[in-house]
Short mmCIF file of C-alpha atoms in Angstrom, two decimals:
data_model
loop_
_atom_site.label_atom_id
_atom_site.label_comp_id
_atom_site.label_asym_id
_atom_site.label_seq_id
_atom_site.Cartn_x
_atom_site.Cartn_y
_atom_site.Cartn_z
CA ASP J 531 -70.13 -6.47 20.75
CA ALA J 532 -73.11 -8.08 22.54
CA GLY J 533 -76.50 -6.64 21.97
CA VAL J 534 -79.20 -6.40 24.62
CA THR J 535 -79.52 -9.60 26.59
CA GLN J 536 -82.40 -10.73 28.72
CA SER J 537 -82.79 -13.62 31.16
CA PRO J 538 -84.49 -15.94 31.58
CA THR J 539 -85.90 -16.85 28.26
CA HIS J 540 -89.02 -18.40 29.51
CA LEU J 541 -90.64 -18.51 32.99
CA ILE J 542 -93.70 -20.15 34.48
CA LYS J 543 -95.17 -18.83 37.62
CA THR J 544 -98.37 -19.28 39.43
CA ARG J 545 -100.86 -16.66 40.59
CA GLY J 546 -99.82 -14.59 43.60
CA GLN J 547 -96.13 -15.31 43.01
CA GLN J 548 -93.33 -12.73 42.47
CA VAL J 549 -90.92 -12.58 39.47
CA THR J 550 -87.73 -10.86 38.61
CA LEU J 551 -86.55 -10.36 34.93
CA ARG J 552 -83.22 -9.18 34.00
CA CYS J 553 -81.71 -7.10 31.28
CA SER J 554 -78.19 -6.18 30.24
CA PRO J 555 -78.09 -3.15 27.77
CA LYS J 556 -76.01 -2.95 24.69
CA SER J 557 -72.44 -1.71 25.35
CA GLY J 558 -72.32 1.98 25.58
CA HIS J 559 -75.99 2.39 26.39
CA ASP J 560 -77.05 3.89 29.68
CA THR J 561 -80.88 3.87 29.46
CA VAL J 562 -83.17 0.92 29.79
CA SER J 563 -86.88 0.77 28.97
CA TRP J 564 -89.25 -2.15 29.74
CA TYR J 565 -92.25 -3.05 27.61
CA GLN J 566 -95.02 -5.68 27.97
CA GLN J 567 -96.28 -7.27 24.86
CA ALA J 568 -99.32 -9.43 25.11
CA LEU J 569 -99.93 -12.07 22.43
CA GLY J 570 -101.05 -10.42 19.19
CA GLN J 571 -100.59 -6.84 20.59
CA GLY J 572 -98.06 -4.11 20.32
CA PRO J 573 -95.65 -3.35 23.10
CA GLN J 574 -96.91 -1.30 25.95
CA PHE J 575 -94.42 0.87 27.84
CA ILE J 576 -93.85 -0.08 31.56
CA PHE J 577 -91.14 2.36 32.65
CA GLN J 578 -87.61 3.61 31.78
CA TYR J 579 -84.47 3.85 33.88
CA TYR J 580 -81.57 6.19 33.56
CA GLU J 581 -78.89 7.02 36.14
CA GLU J 582 -80.42 4.38 38.40
CA GLU J 583 -83.74 6.29 38.69
CA GLU J 584 -87.11 5.62 37.21
CA ARG J 585 -87.63 8.51 34.68
CA GLN J 586 -90.84 7.61 33.10
CA ARG J 587 -93.74 5.32 33.76
CA GLY J 588 -96.58 3.93 31.67
CA ASN J 589 -99.99 2.92 32.89
CA PHE J 590 -98.97 0.02 35.05
CA PRO J 591 -99.80 -0.66 38.67
CA ASP J 592 -97.31 -0.45 41.52
CA ARG J 593 -97.03 -4.24 41.42
CA PHE J 594 -94.51 -3.51 38.64
CA SER J 595 -91.31 -2.03 39.85
CA GLY J 596 -87.72 -1.92 38.65
CA HIS J 597 -84.16 -1.14 39.39
CA GLN J 598 -81.09 -0.07 37.54
CA PHE J 599 -77.64 -0.96 38.68
CA PRO J 600 -74.41 1.10 38.32
CA ASN J 601 -73.31 -1.01 35.40
CA TYR J 602 -76.62 0.13 33.64
CA SER J 603 -78.25 -3.46 33.77
CA SER J 604 -81.78 -3.56 35.02
CA GLU J 605 -84.37 -5.72 36.69
CA LEU J 606 -88.12 -5.79 36.27
CA ASN J 607 -90.03 -7.10 39.40
CA VAL J 608 -93.71 -8.04 39.36
CA ASN J 609 -95.48 -8.86 42.56
CA ALA J 610 -98.74 -10.60 43.24
CA LEU J 611 -98.86 -12.07 39.64
CA LEU J 612 -102.09 -12.27 37.86
CA LEU J 613 -103.07 -14.37 34.92
CA GLY J 614 -103.29 -11.22 32.85
CA ASP J 615 -99.50 -10.58 33.38
CA SER J 616 -98.70 -13.45 30.96
CA ALA J 617 -96.93 -11.80 28.20
CA LEU J 618 -93.52 -11.30 26.41
CA TYR J 619 -91.47 -8.77 28.40
CA LEU J 620 -89.10 -6.74 26.35
CA CYS J 621 -86.12 -4.69 27.38
CA ALA J 622 -84.73 -2.00 25.28
CA SER J 623 -81.58 -0.05 25.67
CA SER J 624 -80.50 3.36 24.35
CA SER J 625 -78.12 6.13 24.87
CA GLN J 626 -79.20 9.57 26.05
CA GLY J 627 -79.23 11.91 23.03
CA VAL J 628 -79.35 9.16 20.53
CA ASN J 629 -82.65 8.30 18.81
CA GLU J 630 -82.61 4.55 18.50
CA GLN J 631 -83.67 1.79 20.96
CA TYR J 632 -82.31 -1.72 20.69
CA PHE J 633 -84.46 -4.54 21.85
CA GLY J 634 -83.50 -7.75 23.63
CA PRO J 635 -85.15 -11.14 22.65
CA GLY J 636 -87.62 -10.91 25.52
CA THR J 637 -88.68 -13.03 28.45
CA ARG J 638 -91.76 -15.08 27.90
CA LEU J 639 -93.71 -15.14 31.22
CA THR J 640 -96.63 -17.55 31.60
CA VAL J 641 -98.81 -17.18 34.71
CA THR J 642 -100.97 -20.22 35.58
CA GLY K 169 -102.39 12.34 22.86
CA ASN K 170 -99.89 10.67 20.65
CA SER K 171 -100.91 7.62 18.84
CA VAL K 172 -100.02 5.36 15.79
CA THR K 173 -102.52 3.58 13.61
CA GLN K 174 -101.52 0.72 11.26
CA MET K 175 -103.52 -1.07 8.78
CA GLU K 176 -105.07 -4.26 10.11
CA GLY K 177 -103.60 -7.66 9.09
CA PRO K 178 -103.07 -10.19 8.42
CA VAL K 179 -101.60 -9.40 5.03
CA THR K 180 -100.95 -12.41 2.67
CA LEU K 181 -98.86 -12.08 -0.47
CA SER K 182 -97.23 -14.15 -3.04
CA GLU K 183 -93.50 -14.08 -3.34
CA GLU K 184 -92.17 -11.02 -5.47
CA ALA K 185 -95.39 -9.07 -4.89
CA PHE K 186 -95.33 -5.39 -3.94
CA LEU K 187 -95.88 -4.63 -0.23
CA THR K 188 -97.49 -1.55 1.38
CA ILE K 189 -98.31 -1.33 5.05
CA ASN K 190 -99.95 1.83 6.05
CA CYS K 191 -99.06 3.83 9.17
CA THR K 192 -100.50 7.07 10.21
CA TYR K 193 -99.68 9.03 13.42
CA THR K 194 -100.97 11.65 15.70
CA ALA K 195 -98.32 13.63 17.67
CA THR K 196 -97.36 17.12 18.86
CA GLY K 197 -94.23 18.62 17.49
CA TYR K 198 -91.89 16.70 15.25
CA PRO K 199 -91.65 13.04 16.18
CA SER K 200 -89.17 10.44 15.03
CA LEU K 201 -90.74 7.55 13.15
CA PHE K 202 -89.79 3.94 13.22
CA TRP K 203 -90.60 0.60 11.72
CA TYR K 204 -89.67 -2.45 13.65
CA VAL K 205 -89.91 -6.05 12.65
CA GLN K 206 -90.60 -9.06 14.86
CA TYR K 207 -89.86 -12.53 13.37
CA PRO K 208 -91.73 -15.53 14.79
CA GLY K 209 -90.47 -16.28 18.27
CA GLU K 210 -88.05 -13.30 18.23
CA GLY K 211 -87.78 -9.89 19.84
CA LEU K 212 -88.20 -6.60 17.98
CA GLN K 213 -85.56 -5.54 15.52
CA LEU K 214 -85.29 -1.90 14.23
CA LEU K 215 -85.95 -2.13 10.49
CA LEU K 216 -85.69 1.62 9.55
CA LYS K 217 -86.34 5.06 10.82
CA ALA K 218 -86.76 8.69 9.84
CA THR K 219 -86.22 11.60 12.11
CA LYS K 220 -87.70 14.63 10.11
CA ALA K 221 -90.14 15.46 7.40
CA ASP K 222 -89.38 14.07 3.93
CA ASP K 223 -86.68 11.79 5.27
CA LYS K 224 -86.70 8.34 3.76
CA GLY K 225 -85.64 5.43 5.77
CA SER K 226 -84.51 2.40 4.03
CA ASN K 227 -83.22 -1.09 4.89
CA LYS K 228 -83.20 -4.65 3.37
CA GLY K 229 -85.35 -3.38 0.39
CA PHE K 230 -87.87 -1.73 2.62
CA GLU K 231 -88.53 2.00 2.43
CA ALA K 232 -90.77 4.46 4.28
CA THR K 233 -90.97 8.24 3.80
CA TYR K 234 -91.81 10.61 6.58
CA ARG K 235 -94.81 12.68 5.22
CA LYS K 236 -95.73 15.40 7.63
CA GLU K 237 -98.50 16.70 5.38
CA THR K 238 -100.41 13.46 5.60
CA THR K 239 -98.91 12.42 9.03
CA SER K 240 -97.91 9.14 7.43
CA PHE K 241 -95.03 6.72 7.28
CA HIS K 242 -96.09 3.88 5.11
CA LEU K 243 -93.81 0.88 4.72
CA GLU K 244 -93.14 -0.49 1.23
CA LYS K 245 -91.12 -3.14 -0.45
CA GLY K 246 -91.06 -3.73 -4.27
CA SER K 247 -90.63 -7.55 -4.06
CA VAL K 248 -91.26 -9.50 -0.93
CA GLN K 249 -89.67 -12.84 -0.06
CA VAL K 250 -90.95 -15.65 2.08
CA SER K 251 -88.24 -14.60 4.67
CA ASP K 252 -90.08 -11.34 5.13
CA SER K 253 -93.00 -13.11 6.79
CA ALA K 254 -93.12 -11.47 10.27
CA VAL K 255 -95.15 -8.80 12.15
CA TYR K 256 -94.24 -5.19 11.40
CA PHE K 257 -94.76 -2.41 13.96
CA CYS K 258 -94.85 1.31 13.24
CA ALA K 259 -93.75 3.47 16.21
CA LEU K 260 -93.17 7.15 17.10
CA ARG K 261 -91.18 9.03 19.62
CA ASN K 262 -91.61 12.68 20.31
CA ALA K 263 -88.64 15.06 20.29
CA GLY K 264 -86.99 15.92 23.51
CA ASN K 265 -85.50 13.89 26.21
CA ASN K 266 -88.19 11.25 26.01
CA ARG K 267 -87.29 7.76 25.12
CA LYS K 268 -90.89 6.26 25.34
CA LEU K 269 -91.93 4.66 22.11
CA ILE K 270 -95.60 4.91 21.12
CA TRP K 271 -96.62 1.71 19.07
CA GLY K 272 -99.11 0.66 16.62
CA LEU K 273 -100.81 -2.68 16.98
CA GLY K 274 -98.67 -4.41 14.46
CA THR K 275 -99.44 -5.84 11.04
CA SER K 276 -98.76 -9.59 10.23
CA LEU K 277 -97.31 -10.37 6.90
CA ALA K 278 -97.27 -13.86 5.46
CA VAL K 279 -95.52 -14.35 2.15
CA ASN K 280 -96.24 -17.59 0.25
CA PRO K 281 -93.80 -19.13 -2.23
#
């Protein structure tokens, strides 16, 4: 049983570019949450998707958008990248009605 | 609002020492509480959890008890190993149909042989 997978592992972009990160949830999970973890900090909640809709959103600008597909996988898109967007982006999956979230290994984004 | 406060690190211990990492929270209602661990260069792994008052979560020799009277969920281990070196995060989630986790800032633990 594969856990949560994310791609790519690492990514380097320049300011102003756009990036798409991908996440496949753990088998049986239908909810995907995205977090941003800056170096030396705890994760910050970006948003959560369930039934292909954004259900909750943290304090992130509209440059951050997402999508969930019918197979429950998800994408995180960031437009007009800033240096401050450099971070580890974590995807977590869960099942409605179940308490636990399972995290993927993350995508390390570096903006130069 | 909801928040989690962890003791600041880094924490440096010798192998076989006793570990305590303090975590206190502020929340409405009856949150679920979690400890996650992040090993160097890796993502977050759930270490243990507790969903109601007086529950004790345990895993890999680590324990934490949900104390509602003191709003705490301190992480303990009786004898740490070098392989326990990692960053530990305390987190909460409120009851209800809300999957958002509220995180502490993390506590870095280094265990020396």
